[in-house]
Coordinates of C-alpha atoms (C1' of nucleotides) in Angstrom, one line a residue:
Chain V
M783 CA 1.4 -44.2 -19.4
Q784 CA 2.0 -47.7 -20.6
E785 CA 2.9 -46.4 -24.1
I786 CA 5.4 -44.0 -22.7
S787 CA 7.3 -46.6 -20.7
E788 CA 7.3 -48.9 -23.7
A789 CA 8.7 -46.1 -25.8
I790 CA 11.5 -45.4 -23.3
K791 CA 12.2 -49.1 -22.9
A792 CA 12.5 -49.5 -26.6
A793 CA 14.8 -46.5 -26.9
V794 CA 17.1 -47.8 -24.2
K795 CA 17.3 -51.2 -25.8
D796 CA 18.0 -49.7 -29.1
L797 CA 20.7 -47.3 -28.1
F798 CA 22.4 -49.2 -25.3
N799 CA 21.2 -52.7 -25.7
V800 CA 20.1 -52.8 -22.0
D801 CA 16.8 -53.9 -20.6
V802 CA 15.2 -51.6 -18.1
E803 CA 11.8 -51.1 -16.5
P804 CA 11.6 -47.3 -16.6
V805 CA 9.9 -45.6 -13.6
L806 CA 7.7 -42.8 -14.6
T807 CA 6.9 -40.1 -12.0
R808 CA 4.6 -37.2 -12.1
P809 CA 6.9 -34.1 -11.7
D810 CA 5.9 -30.5 -11.0
E811 CA 3.8 -29.2 -13.8
Q812 CA 6.5 -26.8 -14.8
F813 CA 8.7 -29.8 -15.7
G814 CA 6.3 -31.7 -17.8
D815 CA 3.7 -34.5 -17.5
F816 CA 6.0 -37.3 -16.8
A817 CA 9.6 -37.6 -15.8
T818 CA 12.0 -40.5 -15.7
N819 CA 15.4 -40.9 -14.2
V820 CA 16.5 -43.9 -16.3
A821 CA 19.5 -41.9 -17.6
L822 CA 20.7 -41.4 -14.0
Q823 CA 20.4 -45.1 -13.3
L824 CA 22.1 -46.1 -16.5
A825 CA 25.0 -43.7 -16.0
K826 CA 26.9 -45.9 -13.7
K827 CA 26.2 -49.1 -15.6
L828 CA 27.3 -47.6 -18.9
N829 CA 30.0 -45.4 -17.3
K830 CA 28.8 -42.4 -19.1
N831 CA 27.7 -38.9 -18.3
P832 CA 24.0 -39.1 -17.3
R833 CA 23.1 -35.9 -19.2
V834 CA 24.6 -37.2 -22.4
I835 CA 22.6 -40.4 -22.0
A836 CA 19.5 -38.5 -21.2
Q837 CA 20.0 -36.3 -24.3
Q838 CA 20.5 -39.3 -26.6
L839 CA 17.3 -40.9 -25.1
A840 CA 15.3 -37.7 -25.3
D841 CA 16.1 -37.5 -29.0
K842 CA 15.4 -41.1 -29.6
I843 CA 12.1 -41.6 -27.7
Q844 CA 9.3 -41.8 -30.2
S845 CA 5.6 -41.8 -29.6
D846 CA 2.7 -39.9 -31.1
T847 CA 1.5 -39.3 -27.5
I848 CA 4.6 -37.2 -26.8
A849 CA 4.7 -33.6 -27.7
K850 CA 8.3 -33.0 -26.6
T851 CA 11.0 -34.2 -24.4
E852 CA 13.6 -32.3 -22.5
V853 CA 16.7 -33.0 -20.4
A854 CA 16.9 -31.2 -17.1
G855 CA 18.8 -31.1 -13.9
P856 CA 21.4 -33.9 -13.4
G857 CA 19.8 -36.0 -16.1
F858 CA 16.1 -36.2 -15.9
I859 CA 14.1 -36.6 -19.0
N860 CA 10.9 -34.6 -18.8
I861 CA 8.2 -35.7 -21.1
C862 CA 5.4 -33.4 -22.3
L863 CA 2.4 -35.1 -23.7
S864 CA 0.4 -34.0 -26.6
D865 CA -2.9 -32.2 -25.8
N866 CA -4.8 -34.7 -27.8
Y867 CA -3.4 -37.6 -25.7
L868 CA -4.2 -35.7 -22.5
I869 CA -7.8 -35.1 -23.6
E870 CA -8.2 -38.7 -24.6
Q871 CA -6.9 -39.8 -21.2
A872 CA -9.3 -37.4 -19.4
L873 CA -12.4 -38.3 -21.4
D874 CA -11.9 -42.0 -21.7
Q875 CA -10.6 -43.2 -18.5
K876 CA -9.7 -46.8 -18.4
I877 CA -8.4 -48.5 -15.4
A878 CA -6.1 -51.4 -16.4
Q879 CA -7.4 -54.5 -14.8
P880 CA -4.4 -56.0 -13.1
L881 CA -6.5 -58.0 -10.8
K882 CA -8.9 -59.2 -13.4
D883 CA -10.9 -62.3 -12.4
Q884 CA -8.9 -62.7 -9.2
E885 CA -11.0 -63.7 -6.3
I886 CA -9.9 -61.9 -3.1
L887 CA -11.2 -62.3 0.4
V888 CA -11.2 -59.3 2.6
E889 CA -11.9 -59.6 6.2
F890 CA -12.5 -56.5 8.2
G891 CA -14.6 -54.8 10.9
D892 CA -15.0 -57.8 13.1
P893 CA -16.8 -56.3 16.1
N894 CA -17.3 -58.8 18.8
P895 CA -20.8 -59.5 20.0
F896 CA -21.4 -58.9 23.8
K897 CA -19.0 -55.9 23.6
E898 CA -19.5 -52.4 22.4
M899 CA -18.5 -51.7 18.9
H900 CA -15.8 -49.0 19.2
I901 CA -14.2 -46.5 16.9
G902 CA -11.4 -48.9 16.0
H903 CA -14.0 -51.3 14.5
L904 CA -15.5 -48.4 12.6
Y905 CA -12.1 -47.5 11.3
S906 CA -11.3 -51.0 10.2
S907 CA -14.7 -51.3 8.6
I908 CA -14.4 -48.2 6.6
V909 CA -10.9 -48.9 5.5
G910 CA -11.6 -52.5 4.6
D911 CA -14.6 -51.6 2.6
A912 CA -12.6 -49.0 0.6
I913 CA -9.8 -51.4 0.0
S914 CA -12.3 -54.0 -1.2
S915 CA -13.8 -51.4 -3.6
L916 CA -10.3 -50.6 -4.9
F917 CA -9.7 -54.2 -5.7
E918 CA -13.0 -54.3 -7.5
A919 CA -12.1 -51.3 -9.5
N920 CA -9.0 -53.1 -10.6
G921 CA -11.0 -56.1 -11.8
A922 CA -11.1 -58.4 -8.8
E923 CA -14.0 -60.4 -7.5
V924 CA -14.0 -59.4 -3.8
R925 CA -15.7 -61.3 -1.0
R926 CA -16.1 -59.0 2.0
V927 CA -16.3 -61.2 5.1
C928 CA -16.3 -60.6 8.8
Y929 CA -15.5 -62.8 11.7
Q930 CA -17.0 -62.5 15.1
G931 CA -16.3 -63.9 18.5
D932 CA -19.5 -65.5 19.7
V933 CA -17.7 -67.8 22.0
G934 CA -14.8 -67.2 24.3
L935 CA -14.0 -65.7 27.6
H936 CA -15.5 -62.3 26.8
V937 CA -18.9 -64.0 26.4
A938 CA -18.5 -65.6 29.8
K939 CA -17.7 -62.3 31.3
W940 CA -20.8 -60.8 29.8
L941 CA -23.0 -63.6 31.0
W942 CA -21.5 -63.2 34.5
G943 CA -22.3 -59.5 34.4
V944 CA -25.9 -60.2 33.4
H945 CA -26.2 -62.8 36.1
Q946 CA -25.0 -60.3 38.7
E947 CA -27.4 -57.5 37.7
L948 CA -30.4 -59.3 36.3
G949 CA -30.1 -63.0 36.9
W950 CA -30.7 -65.5 34.2
D951 CA -34.4 -66.2 34.6
D952 CA -37.1 -65.3 32.2
A953 CA -37.6 -61.9 33.8
A954 CA -34.0 -61.2 33.0
V955 CA -34.6 -62.2 29.4
A956 CA -37.5 -59.7 29.2
K957 CA -35.4 -56.9 30.7
L958 CA -32.5 -57.5 28.5
R959 CA -34.7 -57.4 25.5
D960 CA -36.0 -53.9 26.4
L961 CA -32.5 -52.6 26.9
P962 CA -31.3 -50.0 24.5
H963 CA -28.8 -51.7 22.2
T964 CA -25.9 -49.6 23.3
G965 CA -26.2 -51.0 26.7
I966 CA -24.9 -54.4 25.8
G967 CA -21.3 -53.6 26.6
Y968 CA -22.1 -52.6 30.2
Y969 CA -22.4 -56.2 31.4
Y970 CA -19.2 -57.2 29.7
S971 CA -17.3 -54.5 31.5
L972 CA -18.8 -55.7 34.8
G973 CA -17.5 -59.2 34.1
A974 CA -14.1 -58.0 32.8
K975 CA -13.5 -55.9 35.9
A976 CA -14.5 -58.7 38.2
Y977 CA -12.3 -61.2 36.4
E978 CA -9.3 -59.0 37.1
E979 CA -10.1 -58.1 40.7
N980 CA -12.0 -60.9 42.2
T981 CA -10.7 -64.4 42.2
E982 CA -14.0 -65.9 43.1
A983 CA -15.6 -64.2 40.2
K984 CA -12.8 -65.4 38.0
T985 CA -13.5 -69.0 38.9
E986 CA -17.2 -68.5 38.2
I987 CA -16.5 -66.9 34.8
D988 CA -14.2 -69.7 33.9
V989 CA -16.9 -72.2 34.7
I990 CA -19.4 -70.2 32.6
N991 CA -16.9 -70.2 29.8
T992 CA -16.8 -74.0 29.6
K993 CA -20.6 -74.0 29.6
V994 CA -20.7 -71.7 26.7
Y995 CA -18.7 -74.1 24.7
S996 CA -20.6 -77.2 25.9
K997 CA -24.1 -75.7 25.7
E998 CA -25.1 -77.8 28.7
D999 CA -27.2 -75.2 30.5
P1000 CA -30.4 -74.4 28.7
Q1001 CA -31.2 -71.2 30.6
L1002 CA -27.7 -69.9 30.0
N1003 CA -28.1 -70.7 26.3
K1004 CA -31.3 -68.7 26.2
I1005 CA -29.6 -65.6 27.6
Y1006 CA -26.6 -66.2 25.4
E1007 CA -28.7 -66.4 22.2
L1008 CA -30.5 -63.3 23.1
G1009 CA -27.4 -61.3 23.8
K1010 CA -25.9 -62.5 20.5
R1011 CA -28.9 -61.5 18.6
L1012 CA -29.1 -58.0 20.2
S1013 CA -25.4 -57.5 19.4
F1014 CA -25.8 -58.5 15.8
D1015 CA -28.8 -56.4 15.2
K1016 CA -26.9 -53.4 16.5
F1017 CA -23.9 -54.1 14.3
Q1018 CA -26.2 -54.6 11.3
D1019 CA -27.7 -51.1 11.9
I1020 CA -24.3 -49.6 11.8
F1021 CA -23.1 -51.5 8.8
D1022 CA -26.3 -50.5 7.0
L1023 CA -25.7 -46.9 7.9
L1024 CA -22.1 -47.1 6.5
G1025 CA -23.3 -48.9 3.4
I1026 CA -21.2 -52.0 4.0
A1027 CA -22.6 -55.3 2.9
Y1028 CA -20.8 -58.4 3.9
K1029 CA -20.8 -61.5 1.7
K1030 CA -20.4 -63.8 4.6
Q1031 CA -20.2 -63.8 8.3
Y1032 CA -18.0 -66.2 10.1
L1033 CA -18.4 -67.0 13.8
E1034 CA -15.9 -68.3 16.2
S1035 CA -18.3 -71.1 17.2
Q1036 CA -17.9 -72.4 13.7
S1037 CA -14.1 -72.2 13.6
V1038 CA -13.6 -73.9 16.9
E1039 CA -13.9 -77.5 15.8
I1040 CA -11.9 -77.3 12.6
G1041 CA -9.2 -75.3 14.5
L1042 CA -9.0 -77.9 17.2
K1043 CA -8.8 -80.6 14.6
Y1044 CA -5.8 -78.9 13.0
V1045 CA -4.0 -78.4 16.3
K1046 CA -4.6 -82.0 17.3
E1047 CA -3.4 -83.4 14.1
N1048 CA -0.3 -81.4 14.3
T1049 CA 0.6 -81.6 17.9
G1050 CA 4.0 -83.1 18.2
K1051 CA 4.9 -81.8 14.8
V1052 CA 4.0 -78.1 14.7
F1053 CA 2.6 -77.7 18.2
T1054 CA 4.0 -78.9 21.5
H1055 CA 2.7 -79.6 25.0
S1056 CA 3.8 -77.3 27.7
Q1057 CA 2.5 -77.0 31.3
G1058 CA -0.7 -78.7 30.3
A1059 CA -1.4 -76.4 27.3
V1060 CA -0.8 -76.9 23.7
I1061 CA 1.5 -74.2 22.3
Y1062 CA 3.3 -73.0 19.2
E1063 CA 6.9 -72.1 19.9
G1064 CA 7.3 -69.0 17.9
E1065 CA 10.9 -68.6 19.0
K1066 CA 12.0 -71.1 16.5
V1067 CA 11.1 -68.7 13.7
G1068 CA 12.1 -65.5 15.6
L1069 CA 8.7 -64.9 17.1
H1070 CA 7.2 -65.6 20.5
T1071 CA 5.3 -68.5 21.9
R1072 CA 1.5 -68.6 22.0
V1073 CA -1.0 -70.9 23.6
F1074 CA -3.4 -72.6 21.2
V1075 CA -5.3 -74.8 23.6
T1076 CA -5.5 -73.9 27.2
S1077 CA -4.7 -76.4 30.0
K1078 CA -8.4 -76.6 30.6
G1079 CA -8.7 -77.9 27.0
L1080 CA -10.3 -74.8 25.6
P1081 CA -9.3 -73.3 22.3
T1082 CA -7.9 -69.8 22.2
Y1083 CA -8.3 -67.2 19.6
E1084 CA -5.2 -68.6 17.9
T1085 CA -6.8 -72.0 17.3
K1086 CA -10.1 -70.5 16.2
D1087 CA -8.3 -68.2 13.7
L1088 CA -6.4 -71.1 12.4
G1089 CA -9.7 -72.9 11.9
L1090 CA -11.1 -69.8 10.2
T1091 CA -8.4 -69.7 7.5
E1092 CA -9.3 -73.3 6.6
L1093 CA -13.0 -72.5 6.7
K1094 CA -12.4 -69.6 4.3
N1095 CA -10.3 -71.9 2.2
T1096 CA -13.1 -74.5 2.0
D1097 CA -15.7 -71.8 1.0
Y1098 CA -13.4 -70.0 -1.5
P1099 CA -10.9 -72.6 -2.7
N1100 CA -10.0 -70.5 -5.7
A1101 CA -9.3 -67.2 -3.9
A1102 CA -6.0 -65.8 -5.0
R1103 CA -5.5 -63.8 -1.9
S1104 CA -7.0 -63.5 1.6
I1105 CA -6.5 -60.2 3.4
I1106 CA -7.3 -59.7 7.1
I1107 CA -7.4 -56.1 8.3
T1108 CA -7.1 -55.3 12.0
A1109 CA -5.4 -52.8 14.2
N1110 CA -1.7 -53.1 14.5
E1111 CA -1.8 -54.3 18.1
Q1112 CA -2.5 -57.7 16.5
S1113 CA 0.5 -57.6 14.1
E1114 CA 2.7 -59.9 16.2
Y1115 CA -0.1 -62.2 17.0
F1116 CA -0.8 -62.7 13.3
K1117 CA 2.8 -63.4 12.5
V1118 CA 2.8 -66.3 15.0
M1119 CA -0.6 -67.6 13.8
L1120 CA 0.5 -67.4 10.2
A1121 CA 3.9 -69.0 11.0
A1122 CA 2.0 -72.0 12.5
L1123 CA -0.3 -72.1 9.5
S1124 CA 2.6 -72.1 7.1
E1125 CA 3.9 -75.3 8.8
I1126 CA 0.5 -76.9 8.2
D1127 CA -0.6 -75.5 4.9
K1128 CA 2.1 -73.3 3.3
P1129 CA 0.2 -72.3 0.2
L1130 CA -2.7 -71.1 2.3
A1131 CA -0.4 -69.1 4.6
D1132 CA 1.4 -67.6 1.6
K1133 CA -1.8 -66.1 0.2
T1134 CA -3.0 -64.8 3.5
T1135 CA -1.9 -61.3 4.4
H1136 CA -2.5 -59.4 7.6
L1137 CA -2.9 -55.7 7.0
A1138 CA -2.5 -53.5 10.0
H1139 CA -3.9 -50.1 10.6
G1140 CA -2.9 -47.7 13.4
F1141 CA -4.7 -46.6 16.4
L1142 CA -7.5 -44.1 16.0
S1143 CA -8.0 -41.5 18.6
L1144 CA -10.0 -38.3 18.7
S1145 CA -8.4 -34.9 19.4
S1146 CA -11.4 -32.8 20.4
G1147 CA -10.6 -32.4 24.1
K1148 CA -14.0 -31.7 25.5
M1149 CA -16.2 -34.4 24.0
S1150 CA -19.3 -35.0 26.0
S1151 CA -19.2 -38.4 27.3
R1152 CA -22.3 -38.8 29.5
T1153 CA -22.2 -42.5 28.8
G1154 CA -18.6 -42.6 29.6
D1155 CA -18.2 -44.3 26.3
V1156 CA -16.2 -41.8 24.3
Y1157 CA -14.8 -44.4 22.0
G1158 CA -18.0 -46.2 21.2
A1159 CA -18.8 -46.3 17.5
T1160 CA -22.4 -45.1 18.0
N1161 CA -21.2 -42.3 20.2
L1162 CA -18.8 -41.0 17.6
L1163 CA -21.4 -41.1 14.9
N1164 CA -23.7 -39.1 17.1
L1165 CA -21.0 -36.6 17.9
V1166 CA -20.2 -36.0 14.3
Q1167 CA -23.8 -35.7 13.3
N1168 CA -24.3 -33.1 16.0
E1169 CA -21.2 -31.2 14.8
V1170 CA -22.7 -31.1 11.3
K1171 CA -25.9 -29.7 12.7
Q1172 CA -24.0 -27.1 14.6
Q1173 CA -21.7 -25.9 11.9
Y1174 CA -24.4 -25.9 9.3
P1175 CA -27.9 -25.6 10.8
D1176 CA -29.7 -25.3 7.5
T1177 CA -28.5 -28.7 6.4
N1178 CA -31.1 -31.1 5.1
P1179 CA -31.4 -33.7 7.9
E1180 CA -31.8 -36.3 5.2
N1181 CA -28.3 -35.7 3.9
E1182 CA -25.5 -37.8 5.2
T1183 CA -22.8 -35.2 5.3
Y1184 CA -21.6 -36.5 8.6
L1185 CA -21.0 -40.0 7.2
A1186 CA -19.0 -38.5 4.4
A1187 CA -17.0 -36.5 7.0
I1188 CA -16.2 -39.5 9.1
K1189 CA -15.3 -41.8 6.3
Y1190 CA -13.1 -39.3 4.6
A1191 CA -11.4 -38.3 7.9
F1192 CA -10.5 -42.0 8.4
L1193 CA -9.5 -42.7 4.9
K1194 CA -7.3 -39.8 4.2
H1195 CA -4.5 -41.0 6.4
R1196 CA -1.9 -43.5 5.2
L1197 CA -2.6 -46.9 6.7
G1198 CA -0.3 -48.0 9.4
S1199 CA 0.5 -45.1 11.6
D1200 CA -1.7 -43.9 14.4
V1201 CA -4.3 -41.4 13.5
T1202 CA -5.8 -38.5 15.3
V1203 CA -9.1 -37.3 14.1
D1204 CA -10.4 -33.9 14.8
I1205 CA -14.2 -34.0 14.6
K1206 CA -14.6 -30.3 14.0
E1207 CA -12.1 -30.4 11.2
S1208 CA -13.5 -33.5 9.6
V1209 CA -16.9 -32.0 9.4
S1210 CA -15.6 -28.6 8.3
L1211 CA -16.6 -27.7 4.8
Q1212 CA -13.2 -26.1 4.2
G1213 CA -10.0 -27.8 3.6
N1214 CA -9.3 -31.4 3.0
S1215 CA -12.5 -33.0 4.1
G1216 CA -15.3 -35.2 2.7
P1217 CA -17.9 -32.5 2.8
Y1218 CA -15.5 -30.2 0.9
L1219 CA -15.3 -32.7 -1.9
Q1220 CA -19.1 -33.2 -1.9
Y1221 CA -19.5 -29.5 -2.2
A1222 CA -17.0 -29.3 -5.0
H1223 CA -19.0 -32.0 -6.8
A1224 CA -22.3 -30.2 -6.2
R1225 CA -20.8 -27.0 -7.5
A1226 CA -19.7 -28.5 -10.7
C1227 CA -23.0 -30.2 -11.2
S1228 CA -24.8 -26.8 -10.9
I1229 CA -22.7 -25.5 -13.8
L1230 CA -23.8 -28.5 -15.9
A1231 CA -27.4 -28.1 -14.8
K1232 CA -27.4 -24.5 -16.1
S1233 CA -25.9 -25.5 -19.4
P1234 CA -26.1 -29.2 -20.2
L1235 CA -23.6 -30.8 -22.5
Q1236 CA -24.8 -31.2 -26.0
G1237 CA -23.7 -33.5 -28.8
Q1238 CA -20.3 -34.9 -29.4
S1239 CA -16.9 -34.0 -28.1
K1240 CA -15.8 -30.5 -28.7
L1241 CA -12.5 -31.0 -27.1
Q1242 CA -10.7 -33.4 -29.4
G1243 CA -8.3 -31.7 -31.6
Q1244 CA -8.3 -28.5 -29.6
T1245 CA -5.2 -26.9 -28.4
L1246 CA -5.6 -26.5 -24.6
Q1247 CA -5.0 -23.2 -22.9
E1248 CA -2.8 -23.1 -19.9
G1249 CA -5.4 -23.4 -17.2
E1250 CA -7.4 -26.0 -19.2
R1251 CA -4.3 -28.1 -19.6
G1252 CA -3.6 -28.5 -15.9
L1253 CA -7.2 -29.6 -15.3
V1254 CA -7.3 -32.0 -18.2
R1255 CA -4.0 -33.5 -17.1
K1256 CA -5.1 -34.0 -13.6
I1257 CA -8.4 -35.6 -14.5
G1258 CA -6.5 -38.1 -16.7
E1259 CA -4.4 -39.2 -13.7
Y1260 CA -7.3 -40.9 -12.1
P1261 CA -6.7 -44.5 -13.4
E1262 CA -3.1 -44.4 -12.3
V1263 CA -4.1 -43.4 -8.8
I1264 CA -6.7 -46.2 -8.5
E1265 CA -4.2 -48.8 -9.7
K1266 CA -1.6 -47.5 -7.3
A1267 CA -3.9 -47.4 -4.3
A1268 CA -5.1 -51.0 -5.0
A1269 CA -1.6 -52.3 -5.5
E1270 CA -0.3 -50.7 -2.3
L1271 CA -3.5 -51.3 -0.3
M1272 CA -3.5 -47.6 0.4
P1273 CA -6.9 -45.9 0.0
H1274 CA -5.5 -42.6 1.1
H1275 CA -3.9 -42.1 -2.3
V1276 CA -7.5 -41.7 -3.6
C1277 CA -8.3 -39.1 -1.0
M1278 CA -5.1 -37.1 -1.8
Y1279 CA -5.8 -37.2 -5.5
L1280 CA -9.4 -36.2 -5.2
Y1281 CA -8.5 -33.2 -3.0
E1282 CA -5.8 -32.1 -5.5
L1283 CA -8.3 -32.6 -8.3
A1284 CA -10.8 -30.3 -6.6
Q1285 CA -8.1 -27.8 -5.9
T1286 CA -7.0 -27.9 -9.6
F1287 CA -10.6 -27.4 -10.7
N1288 CA -11.2 -24.5 -8.3
R1289 CA -8.1 -22.8 -9.6
F1290 CA -9.3 -23.3 -13.2
Y1291 CA -12.7 -22.2 -12.4
E1292 CA -11.5 -19.0 -10.7
N1293 CA -9.7 -17.9 -13.8
N1294 CA -11.7 -19.3 -16.6
K1295 CA -15.3 -18.5 -17.5
V1296 CA -17.2 -21.5 -18.6
I1297 CA -20.8 -20.5 -19.5
G1298 CA -20.8 -17.7 -22.1
D1299 CA -17.2 -18.1 -23.1
S1300 CA -16.3 -18.8 -26.7
R1301 CA -14.7 -22.0 -25.5
Q1302 CA -17.8 -23.0 -23.6
A1303 CA -18.5 -26.3 -25.3
G1304 CA -15.0 -27.7 -24.6
R1305 CA -14.9 -26.4 -21.1
L1306 CA -18.3 -27.8 -20.2
Q1307 CA -16.9 -31.1 -21.3
M1308 CA -14.0 -30.6 -18.9
V1309 CA -16.4 -29.8 -16.1
K1310 CA -18.4 -32.9 -16.9
A1311 CA -15.2 -35.1 -16.9
Y1312 CA -14.1 -33.5 -13.6
A1313 CA -17.5 -34.0 -11.9
D1314 CA -17.6 -37.6 -13.1
T1315 CA -14.1 -38.3 -11.9
L1316 CA -14.8 -36.8 -8.5
K1317 CA -18.0 -38.8 -8.2
N1318 CA -16.3 -42.1 -9.3
G1319 CA -13.6 -41.5 -6.7
L1320 CA -16.0 -40.7 -3.9
T1321 CA -18.2 -43.6 -4.8
L1322 CA -15.2 -45.9 -4.5
L1323 CA -14.7 -44.6 -1.0
N1324 CA -18.4 -45.2 -0.4
I1325 CA -19.1 -41.5 0.0
P1326 CA -22.1 -40.2 -1.9
A1327 CA -21.6 -37.4 -4.4
P1328 CA -24.8 -35.4 -4.2
E1329 CA -25.7 -33.0 -7.1
K1330 CA -27.0 -30.4 -4.7
M1331 CA -26.3 -29.7 -1.0
Chain L
rG300 C1' 14.2 -57.1 28.5
rU301 C1' 12.8 -58.8 23.2
rA302 C1' 10.0 -57.8 18.8
rC303 C1' 6.9 -54.7 15.7
rC304 C1' 5.0 -49.7 14.3
rC305 C1' 5.9 -44.5 14.5
rG306 C1' 8.9 -39.6 15.0
rU307 C1' 8.4 -34.2 8.6
rA308 C1' 5.9 -26.5 9.8
rG309 C1' 2.4 -24.2 16.1
rC310 C1' -1.5 -28.4 15.1
rU311 C1' -3.3 -32.6 11.7
rC312 C1' -1.0 -35.0 7.8
rA313 C1' 1.2 -36.1 2.4
rG314 C1' 5.9 -37.2 0.3
rC315 C1' 9.4 -43.2 1.8
rU316 C1' 10.6 -49.2 -4.9
rG317 C1' 16.9 -42.7 -3.2
rG318 C1' 16.8 -37.9 -7.4
rA319 C1' 15.4 -31.4 -9.5
rU320 C1' 13.7 -25.3 -4.7
rA321 C1' 10.6 -30.9 1.3
rG322 C1' 4.3 -30.2 0.0
rA323 C1' -1.1 -29.7 1.7
rG324 C1' -5.0 -28.4 5.2
rC325 C1' -6.1 -26.0 9.8
rG326 C1' -4.4 -21.8 12.6
rU327 C1' -1.8 -16.6 12.0
rC328 C1' -1.2 -12.1 8.8
rG329 C1' -2.4 -9.5 4.0
rG330 C1' -5.2 -9.3 -0.6
rC331 C1' -9.5 -10.8 -4.4
rU332 C1' -17.2 -7.9 -5.2
rU333 C1' -18.9 -6.4 -11.9
rG334 C1' -18.4 -14.1 -13.9
rC335 C1' -21.4 -19.5 -13.9
rG336 C1' -22.4 -22.0 -5.7
rG337 C1' -16.8 -16.8 -2.1
rA338 C1' -18.0 -23.9 1.4
rG339 C1' -13.7 -20.5 -3.4
rC340 C1' -9.0 -18.1 -5.2
rC341 C1' -4.1 -15.4 -4.7
rG342 C1' 0.0 -14.1 -1.4
rA343 C1' 3.2 -14.0 3.3
rA344 C1' 5.3 -15.8 7.6
rG345 C1' 6.5 -20.8 9.5
rG346 C1' 10.8 -26.8 8.6
rU347 C1' 18.5 -28.7 11.8
rC348 C1' 12.6 -34.1 7.9
rG349 C1' 14.0 -36.8 16.5
rU350 C1' 19.7 -37.1 17.0
rA351 C1' 24.5 -39.1 15.4
rG352 C1' 27.1 -41.9 12.0
rG353 C1' 27.3 -44.8 7.3
rU354 C1' 26.3 -46.3 1.9
rU355 C1' 25.7 -43.1 -2.6
rC356 C1' 27.3 -38.6 -7.8
rG357 C1' 22.7 -37.7 -4.8
rA358 C1' 19.2 -39.6 1.5
rA359 C1' 13.1 -37.2 4.6
rU360 C1' 13.4 -41.9 1.7
rC361 C1' 18.3 -47.3 2.4
rC362 C1' 21.8 -49.3 6.7
rU363 C1' 23.6 -49.0 11.9
rA364 C1' 23.4 -46.8 16.6
rU365 C1' 20.8 -43.7 19.9
rC366 C1' 16.7 -40.9 22.1
rG367 C1' 11.4 -40.2 22.4
rG368 C1' 6.1 -42.2 21.7
rG369 C1' 2.8 -46.4 20.9
rU370 C1' 1.8 -51.7 20.8
rA371 C1' 2.6 -56.8 21.6
rC372 C1' 5.1 -60.6 24.2
rA373 C1' 1.7 -68.4 27.7
rC374 C1' -3.3 -70.3 28.8
rC375 C1' -8.1 -63.0 26.9
rA376 C1' -9.8 -61.5 22.0

RNA sequence: GUACCCGUAGCUCAGCUGGAUAGAGCGUCGGCUUGCGGAGCCGAAGGUCGUAGGUUCGAAUCCUAUCGGGUACACCA
């Protein structure tokens, strides 16, 4: 691909003495392997007929990777690559390493202790992990981190709820310990409800909140520590299940102090006093005002997050970028936080990016929700697992098809817009699903198992037949896709590609015999390259590619 | 009210640094057993790309307005 652009660039320079960065696209197969519209872009500048320019360029472009060039339509140049080049690209895939040696922090997931982990956290986790892997595939050193709110009003609400139902004595501690992990969120909802509806409770919760920060009540601390541990154990189980390993866990209790310090140091400059609180007036940069320190003197999420950016910066001073992935409901919030940060530490703000994903909802109307917790992460995992058992009763209980289903269902959508996931469809083994791709891989592996590859490449130097060529070409696109997905922070490109790849293979396989054919050796090599590519892509998405299903 | 995100086939979504007949899957209808996993393949029907303007040789893609949906907007996270 690089060679091709260079060749075009050189030809343009040579003919017209103009510097361009030619954009190569992948056109319909009927048109060729690459297409460029440089001639159309040059037409105006040079005041010439685009087709004439295109023809001149087409004749001029020189590269031993190109078999032929053609001018088409209003002035496209279609480029047809040589079979040898295609084979080379498919067999020896090299991802350019545009992020080589860059250290990148990626924060994602961030479920809050004392609350239930919900499907939004699951989504953020899976997406964040995939983006991290994409960075790694492009050469970066990624640090996956998460950040969790172990102090704050939600904690006080939880403690209040526990106090109501169980009390805070040692008997309560014992009961709490025996509670199923999923039950944690129950006490939070008690407190959250009371906080809204009951002014007395609100006052009590506010008092508890100050105690959480001050740690002055030993019995409260005991309950608090237990709740925190139960939450983290539960989260760990889920992350283990998903195969996500964080490099570092940050807690709000750690970011409080440094955040407050920054706010204090910059009050009067960046922050101002208003009605007893310390605020950042976002209006001055076209945003909205947010409170950083409450009139009670307690830090808000804003201050803690500010502290976190500095905390990360201390731990990873050489990081080139820092990405924070959350749902898009926090987009405006992050703009304000980052605006405040950029007044304090511009370089740090500049390398920090907030990446927002949309809301995730489930379409299956009649989901059983005995717990009333339809949107709980654990509940969703169970639902999907049950769906797999139902659709495919013979499935090996050891296999993790349901995880593949759920990850792929989340990842296949472009990041940013809201997503509706249909559990039945995500699990379905037909169509664009994780299990379909796993099956496609297993199928290819079974061909290879029957007739293993032997010796050196039989493909090089061969002239490809029509069906073969399409497959080989598609396999060779893999590196481009990985680079694009990483550059755009869009893992769905990988999903789209893998699905198209599988379709291309199935078409090839339908019409071309592999084992027993006179072209067996070369075709087996294609099957191998295909299976490897599929596996690499799935692995990048943290989806296993089993050889048998 | 202000800001941000989104509106593409019955449903779920690609396509958006402007370019060649707007693509998939599901669903619907119709085909394919001698050949390696049919969890597949082939075909058909189905679209005023929310609407109206504008920029352009060219707009689903950029700009403006408008309608519709979502989210956020001072002491929660």
